[in-house]
mmCIF file of C-alpha atoms in Angstrom:
data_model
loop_
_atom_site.group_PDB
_atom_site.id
_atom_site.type_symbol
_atom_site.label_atom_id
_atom_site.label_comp_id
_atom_site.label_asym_id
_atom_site.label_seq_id
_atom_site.Cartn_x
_atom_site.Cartn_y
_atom_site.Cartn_z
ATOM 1 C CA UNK M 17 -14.184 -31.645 165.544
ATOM 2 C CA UNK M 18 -15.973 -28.470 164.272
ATOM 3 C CA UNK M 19 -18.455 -28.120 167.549
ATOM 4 C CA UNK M 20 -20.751 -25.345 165.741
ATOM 5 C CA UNK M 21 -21.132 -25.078 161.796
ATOM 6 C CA UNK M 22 -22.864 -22.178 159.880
ATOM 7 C CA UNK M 23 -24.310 -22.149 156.913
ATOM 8 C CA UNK M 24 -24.415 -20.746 154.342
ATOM 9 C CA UNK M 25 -20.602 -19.687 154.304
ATOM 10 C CA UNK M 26 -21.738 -16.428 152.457
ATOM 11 C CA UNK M 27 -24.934 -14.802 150.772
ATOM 12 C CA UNK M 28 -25.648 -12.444 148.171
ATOM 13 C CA UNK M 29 -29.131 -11.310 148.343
ATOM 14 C CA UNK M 30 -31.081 -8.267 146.504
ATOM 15 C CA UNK M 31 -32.277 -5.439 148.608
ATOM 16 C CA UNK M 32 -36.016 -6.572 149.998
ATOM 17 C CA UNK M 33 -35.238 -10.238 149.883
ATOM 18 C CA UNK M 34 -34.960 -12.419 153.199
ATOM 19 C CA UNK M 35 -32.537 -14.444 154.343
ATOM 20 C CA UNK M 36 -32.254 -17.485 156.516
ATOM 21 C CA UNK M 37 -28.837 -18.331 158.032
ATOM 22 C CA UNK M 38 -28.443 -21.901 160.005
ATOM 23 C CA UNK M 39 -26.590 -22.930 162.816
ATOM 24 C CA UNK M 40 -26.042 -26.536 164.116
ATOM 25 C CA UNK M 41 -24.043 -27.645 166.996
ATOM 26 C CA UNK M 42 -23.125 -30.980 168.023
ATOM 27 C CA UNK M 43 -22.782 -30.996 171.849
ATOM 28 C CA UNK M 44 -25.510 -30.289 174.520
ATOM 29 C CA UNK M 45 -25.636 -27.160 174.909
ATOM 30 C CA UNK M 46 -26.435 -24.396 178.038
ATOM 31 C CA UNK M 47 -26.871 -21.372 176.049
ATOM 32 C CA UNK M 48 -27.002 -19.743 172.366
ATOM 33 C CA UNK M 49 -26.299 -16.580 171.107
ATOM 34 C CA UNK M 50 -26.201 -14.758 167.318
ATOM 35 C CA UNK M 51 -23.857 -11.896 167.286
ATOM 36 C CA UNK M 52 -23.370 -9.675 164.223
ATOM 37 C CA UNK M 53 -20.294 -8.692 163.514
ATOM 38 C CA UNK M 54 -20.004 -5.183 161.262
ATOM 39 C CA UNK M 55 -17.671 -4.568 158.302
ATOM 40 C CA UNK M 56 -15.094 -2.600 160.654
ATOM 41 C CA UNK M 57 -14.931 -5.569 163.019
ATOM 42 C CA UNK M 58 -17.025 -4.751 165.943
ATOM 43 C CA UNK M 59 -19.409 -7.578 167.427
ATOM 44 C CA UNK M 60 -22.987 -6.850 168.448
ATOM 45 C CA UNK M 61 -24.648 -9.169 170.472
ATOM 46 C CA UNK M 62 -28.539 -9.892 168.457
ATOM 47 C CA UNK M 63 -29.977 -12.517 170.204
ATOM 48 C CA UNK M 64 -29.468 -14.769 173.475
ATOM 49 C CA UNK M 65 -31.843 -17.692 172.844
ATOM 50 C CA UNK M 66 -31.042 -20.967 173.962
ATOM 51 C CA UNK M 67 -34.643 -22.424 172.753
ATOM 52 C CA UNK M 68 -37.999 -21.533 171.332
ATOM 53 C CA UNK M 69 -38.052 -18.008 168.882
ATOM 54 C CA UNK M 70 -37.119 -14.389 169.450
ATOM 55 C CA UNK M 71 -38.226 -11.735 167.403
ATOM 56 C CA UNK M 72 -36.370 -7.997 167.338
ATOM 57 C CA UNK M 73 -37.690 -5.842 164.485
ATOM 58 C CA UNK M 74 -37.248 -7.363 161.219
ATOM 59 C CA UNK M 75 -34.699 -10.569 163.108
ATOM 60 C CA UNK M 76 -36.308 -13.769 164.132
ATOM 61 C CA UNK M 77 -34.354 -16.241 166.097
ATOM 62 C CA UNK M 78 -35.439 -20.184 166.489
ATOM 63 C CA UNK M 79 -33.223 -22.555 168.857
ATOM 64 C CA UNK M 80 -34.600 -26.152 168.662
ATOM 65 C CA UNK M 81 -32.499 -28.064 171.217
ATOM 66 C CA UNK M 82 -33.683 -31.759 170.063
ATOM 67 C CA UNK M 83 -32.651 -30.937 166.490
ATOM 68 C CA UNK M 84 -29.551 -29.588 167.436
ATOM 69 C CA UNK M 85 -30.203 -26.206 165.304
ATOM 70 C CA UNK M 86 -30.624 -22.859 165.446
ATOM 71 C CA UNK M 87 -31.635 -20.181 162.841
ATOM 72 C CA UNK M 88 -31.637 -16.497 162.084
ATOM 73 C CA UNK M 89 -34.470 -14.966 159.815
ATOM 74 C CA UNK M 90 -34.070 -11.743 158.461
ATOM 75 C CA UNK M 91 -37.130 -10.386 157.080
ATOM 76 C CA UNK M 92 -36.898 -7.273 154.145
ATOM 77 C CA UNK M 93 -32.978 -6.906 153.722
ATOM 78 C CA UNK M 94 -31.404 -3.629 153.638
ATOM 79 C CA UNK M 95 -27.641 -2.755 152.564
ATOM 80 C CA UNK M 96 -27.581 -1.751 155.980
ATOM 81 C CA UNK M 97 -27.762 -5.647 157.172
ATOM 82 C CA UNK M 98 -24.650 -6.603 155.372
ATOM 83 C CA UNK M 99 -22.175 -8.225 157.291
ATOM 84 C CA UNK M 100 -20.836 -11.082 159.231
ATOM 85 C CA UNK M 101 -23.373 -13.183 161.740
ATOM 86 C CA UNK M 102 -21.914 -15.488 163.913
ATOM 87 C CA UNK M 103 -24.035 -18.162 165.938
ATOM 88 C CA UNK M 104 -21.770 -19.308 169.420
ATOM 89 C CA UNK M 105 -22.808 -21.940 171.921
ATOM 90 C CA UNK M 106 -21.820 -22.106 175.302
ATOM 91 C CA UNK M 107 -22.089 -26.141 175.955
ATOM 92 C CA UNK M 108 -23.139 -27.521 179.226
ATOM 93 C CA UNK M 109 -21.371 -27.931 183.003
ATOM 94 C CA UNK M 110 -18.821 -24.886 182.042
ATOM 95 C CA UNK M 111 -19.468 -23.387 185.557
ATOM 96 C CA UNK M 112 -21.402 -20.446 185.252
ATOM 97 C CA UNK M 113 -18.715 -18.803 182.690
ATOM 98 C CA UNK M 114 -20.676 -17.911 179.001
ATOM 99 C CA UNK M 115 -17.473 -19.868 177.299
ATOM 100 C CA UNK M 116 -18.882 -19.671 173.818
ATOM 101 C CA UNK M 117 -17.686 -21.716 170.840
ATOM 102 C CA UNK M 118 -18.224 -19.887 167.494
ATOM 103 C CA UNK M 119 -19.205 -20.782 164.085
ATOM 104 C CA UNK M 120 -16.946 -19.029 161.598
ATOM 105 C CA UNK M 121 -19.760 -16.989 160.211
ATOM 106 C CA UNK M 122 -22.234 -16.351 157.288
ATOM 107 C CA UNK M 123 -20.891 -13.282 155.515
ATOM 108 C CA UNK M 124 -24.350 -11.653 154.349
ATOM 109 C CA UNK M 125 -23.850 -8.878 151.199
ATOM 110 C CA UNK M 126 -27.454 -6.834 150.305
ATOM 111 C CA UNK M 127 -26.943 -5.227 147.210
ATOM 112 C CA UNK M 128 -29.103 -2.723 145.847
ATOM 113 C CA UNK J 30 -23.369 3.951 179.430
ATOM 114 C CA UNK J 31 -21.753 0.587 180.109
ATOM 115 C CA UNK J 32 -18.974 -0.618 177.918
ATOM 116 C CA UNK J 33 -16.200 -2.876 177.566
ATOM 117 C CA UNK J 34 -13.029 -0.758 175.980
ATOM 118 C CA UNK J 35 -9.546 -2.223 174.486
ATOM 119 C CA UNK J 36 -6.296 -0.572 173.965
ATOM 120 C CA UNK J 37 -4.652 -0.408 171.661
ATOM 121 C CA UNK J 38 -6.553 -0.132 168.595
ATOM 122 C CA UNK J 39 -3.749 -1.638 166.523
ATOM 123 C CA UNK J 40 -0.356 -2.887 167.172
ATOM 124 C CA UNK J 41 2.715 -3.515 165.540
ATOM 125 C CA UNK J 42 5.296 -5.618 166.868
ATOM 126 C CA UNK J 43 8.420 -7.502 166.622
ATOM 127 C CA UNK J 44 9.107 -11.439 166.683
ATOM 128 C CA UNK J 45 10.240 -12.174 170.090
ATOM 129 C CA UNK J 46 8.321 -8.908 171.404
ATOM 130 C CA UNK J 47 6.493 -8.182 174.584
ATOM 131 C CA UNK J 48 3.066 -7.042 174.605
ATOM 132 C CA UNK J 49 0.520 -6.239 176.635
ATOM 133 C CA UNK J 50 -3.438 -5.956 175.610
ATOM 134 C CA UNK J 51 -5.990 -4.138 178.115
ATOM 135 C CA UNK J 52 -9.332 -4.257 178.863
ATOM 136 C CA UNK J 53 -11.503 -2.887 181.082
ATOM 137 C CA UNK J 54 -15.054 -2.964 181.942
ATOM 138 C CA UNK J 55 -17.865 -0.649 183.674
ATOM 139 C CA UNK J 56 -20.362 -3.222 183.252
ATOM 140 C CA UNK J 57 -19.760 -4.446 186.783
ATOM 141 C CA UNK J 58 -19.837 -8.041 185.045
ATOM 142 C CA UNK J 59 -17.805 -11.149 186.886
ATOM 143 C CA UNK J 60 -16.541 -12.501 183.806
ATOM 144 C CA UNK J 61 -14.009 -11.368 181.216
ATOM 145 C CA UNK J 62 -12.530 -12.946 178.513
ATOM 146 C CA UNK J 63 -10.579 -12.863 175.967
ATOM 147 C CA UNK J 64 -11.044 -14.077 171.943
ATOM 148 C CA UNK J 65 -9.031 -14.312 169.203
ATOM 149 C CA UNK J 66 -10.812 -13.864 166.041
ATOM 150 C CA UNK J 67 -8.514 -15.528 162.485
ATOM 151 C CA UNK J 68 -9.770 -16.117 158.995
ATOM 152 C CA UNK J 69 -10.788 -19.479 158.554
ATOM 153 C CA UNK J 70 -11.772 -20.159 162.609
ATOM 154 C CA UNK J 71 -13.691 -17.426 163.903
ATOM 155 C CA UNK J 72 -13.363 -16.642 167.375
ATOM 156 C CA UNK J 73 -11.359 -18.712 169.625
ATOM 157 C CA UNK J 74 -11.343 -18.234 173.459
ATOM 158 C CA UNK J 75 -7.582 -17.596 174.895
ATOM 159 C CA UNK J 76 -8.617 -17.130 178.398
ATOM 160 C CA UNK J 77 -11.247 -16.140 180.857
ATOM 161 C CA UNK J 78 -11.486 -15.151 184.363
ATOM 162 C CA UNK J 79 -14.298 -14.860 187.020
ATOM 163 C CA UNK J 80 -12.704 -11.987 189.165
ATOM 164 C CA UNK J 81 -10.113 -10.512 190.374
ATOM 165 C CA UNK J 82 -6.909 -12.627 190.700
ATOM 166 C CA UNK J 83 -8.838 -15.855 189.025
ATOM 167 C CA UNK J 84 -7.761 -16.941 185.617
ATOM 168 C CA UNK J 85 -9.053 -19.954 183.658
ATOM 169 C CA UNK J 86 -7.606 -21.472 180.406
ATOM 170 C CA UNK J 87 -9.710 -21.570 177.350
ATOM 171 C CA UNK J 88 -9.146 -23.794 174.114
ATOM 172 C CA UNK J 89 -6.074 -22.009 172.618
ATOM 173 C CA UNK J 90 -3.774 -20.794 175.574
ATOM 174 C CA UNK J 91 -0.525 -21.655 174.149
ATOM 175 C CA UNK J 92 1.572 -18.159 173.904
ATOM 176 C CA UNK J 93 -0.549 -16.195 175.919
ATOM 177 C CA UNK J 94 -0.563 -14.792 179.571
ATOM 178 C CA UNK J 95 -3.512 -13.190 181.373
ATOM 179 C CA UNK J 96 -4.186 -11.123 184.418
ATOM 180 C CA UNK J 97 -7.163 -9.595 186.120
ATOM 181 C CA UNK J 98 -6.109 -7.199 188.663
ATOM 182 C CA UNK J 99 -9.346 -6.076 189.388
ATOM 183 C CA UNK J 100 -12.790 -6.360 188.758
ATOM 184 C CA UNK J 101 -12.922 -3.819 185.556
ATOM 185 C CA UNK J 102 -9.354 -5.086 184.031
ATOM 186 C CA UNK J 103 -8.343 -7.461 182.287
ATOM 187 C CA UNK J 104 -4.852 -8.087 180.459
ATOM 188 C CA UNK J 105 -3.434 -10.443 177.880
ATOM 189 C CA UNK J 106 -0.051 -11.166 177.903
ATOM 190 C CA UNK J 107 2.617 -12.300 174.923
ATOM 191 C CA UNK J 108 5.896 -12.285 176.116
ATOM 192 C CA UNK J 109 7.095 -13.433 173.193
ATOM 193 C CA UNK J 110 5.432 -12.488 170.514
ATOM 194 C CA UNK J 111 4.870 -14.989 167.249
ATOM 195 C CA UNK J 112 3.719 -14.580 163.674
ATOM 196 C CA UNK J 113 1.208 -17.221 164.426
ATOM 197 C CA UNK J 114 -0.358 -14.579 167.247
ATOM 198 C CA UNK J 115 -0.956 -11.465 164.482
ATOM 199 C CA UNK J 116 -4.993 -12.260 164.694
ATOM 200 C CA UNK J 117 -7.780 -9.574 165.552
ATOM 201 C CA UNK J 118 -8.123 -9.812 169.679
ATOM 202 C CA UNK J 119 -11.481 -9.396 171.188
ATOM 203 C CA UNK J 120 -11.876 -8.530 175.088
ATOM 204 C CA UNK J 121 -15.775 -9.210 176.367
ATOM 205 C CA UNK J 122 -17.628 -9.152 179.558
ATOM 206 C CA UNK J 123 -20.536 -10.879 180.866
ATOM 207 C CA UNK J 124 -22.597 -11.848 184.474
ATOM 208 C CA UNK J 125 -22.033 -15.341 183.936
ATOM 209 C CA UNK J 126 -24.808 -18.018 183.294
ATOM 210 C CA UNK J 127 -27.128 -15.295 181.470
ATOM 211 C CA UNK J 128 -25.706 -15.179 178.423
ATOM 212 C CA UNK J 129 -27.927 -11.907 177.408
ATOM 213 C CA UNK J 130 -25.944 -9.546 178.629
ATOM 214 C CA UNK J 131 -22.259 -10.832 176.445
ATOM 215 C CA UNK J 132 -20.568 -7.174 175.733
ATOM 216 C CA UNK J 133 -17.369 -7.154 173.290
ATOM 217 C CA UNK J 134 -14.974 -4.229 172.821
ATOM 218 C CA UNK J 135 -14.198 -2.634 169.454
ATOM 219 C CA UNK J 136 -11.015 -5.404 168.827
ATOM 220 C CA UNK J 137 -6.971 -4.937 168.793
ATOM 221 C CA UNK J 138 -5.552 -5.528 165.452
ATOM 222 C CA UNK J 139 -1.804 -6.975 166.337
ATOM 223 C CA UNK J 140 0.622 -7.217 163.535
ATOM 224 C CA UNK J 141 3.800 -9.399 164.515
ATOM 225 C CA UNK J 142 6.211 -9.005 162.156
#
């Protein structure tokens, strides 16, 4: 079954507003990641942070490995942050290879 | 500056075609790998290799070939192309057991018509 689920699927949010995007994962995992992905396609790699929070700028990442979750918080949208943000785990004894299993994505829109 | 670079951009192909996807990284990373990336599943790991001449088999290997040749490339293989294998292809890099430092190229569109 589905190892890593995202939620929501999509969100429509006014410029200014925050968002919260959730990731849960059913295995034990090694390792945790949030990637953004932009409209064109390309992925760019946000956060590595398989427990406790991160902060870069206006993104906040929080892994809790006994709950089995981990979040993105984006603080003050901007059109700019539209897009597609993917959470991927790498689970445990893989070796030391980052084999990641992805969500399939919360596709964030910021409108004006 | 470091990257992790794909070619081609976009392909077009035939049922029952060869191709052959490249990557190559300056990263000086041990690992590649490579993704495939379809509506509906997100990104789905075809195969992965810890240097040159090593391959490993990740969760959807069926169709596809891979070779690293050396350290900075990294190919993926369909020797006979499917309908099933048009999908956006990602290459990526990465030291192995860091995590942090997971570097993607820009994609391959492949059309198999």
């Amino acid at each position: 079954g589905q190892q890593v689920q995202q939620s929501p699927a999509s969100l429509v949010l006014q410029e200014g507003e925050n968002a919260e995007l959730q990731c849960n994962f059913s295995t034990s995992l090694n390792s945790m990641q949030w990637f953004y992905q932009r409209p064109e396609g390309s992925l760019v790699s946000l956060f590595y942070n398989p427990s406790g929070t991160k902060q870069s700028g206006r993104l906040t990442s929080t892994t809790v490995i006994k709950e089995r979750r981990s979040s993105l918080h984006i603080s003050s949208s901007q059109i700019t942050d539209s897009g597609t943000y993917l959470c991927a785990m790498a689970p445990m004894n893989t070796g030391g290879a980052d084999r990641l299993t992805f969500g399939k994505g919360t596709q964030l829109i910021i409108q004006p | 500056e470091a990257a992790v670079t794909q070619s081609p951009r976009n392909k077009v192909t035939v049922t029952g075609g060869n191709v052959t996807l490249s990557c190559r990284q300056t990263n000086s990373h041990n690992y590649m790998y490579w993704y495939r990336q379809d509506t509906g599943h997100g990104l789905r790991l075809i195969h992965y290799s810890y240097g040159a001449g090593n391959l490993q088999i990740g969760d959807v290997p069926d169709g596809y070939k891979a070779t690293r040749t050396t350290q900075e490339d990294f190919f993926l293989l369909l020797e006979l192309a499917s309908p099933s294998q048009t999908s956006l292809y990602f290459c990526a890099s990465s030291w192995g057991g860091r995590g942090s430092d997971y570097t993607f190229g820009s994609g391959t569109r492949l059309l198999v018509i």
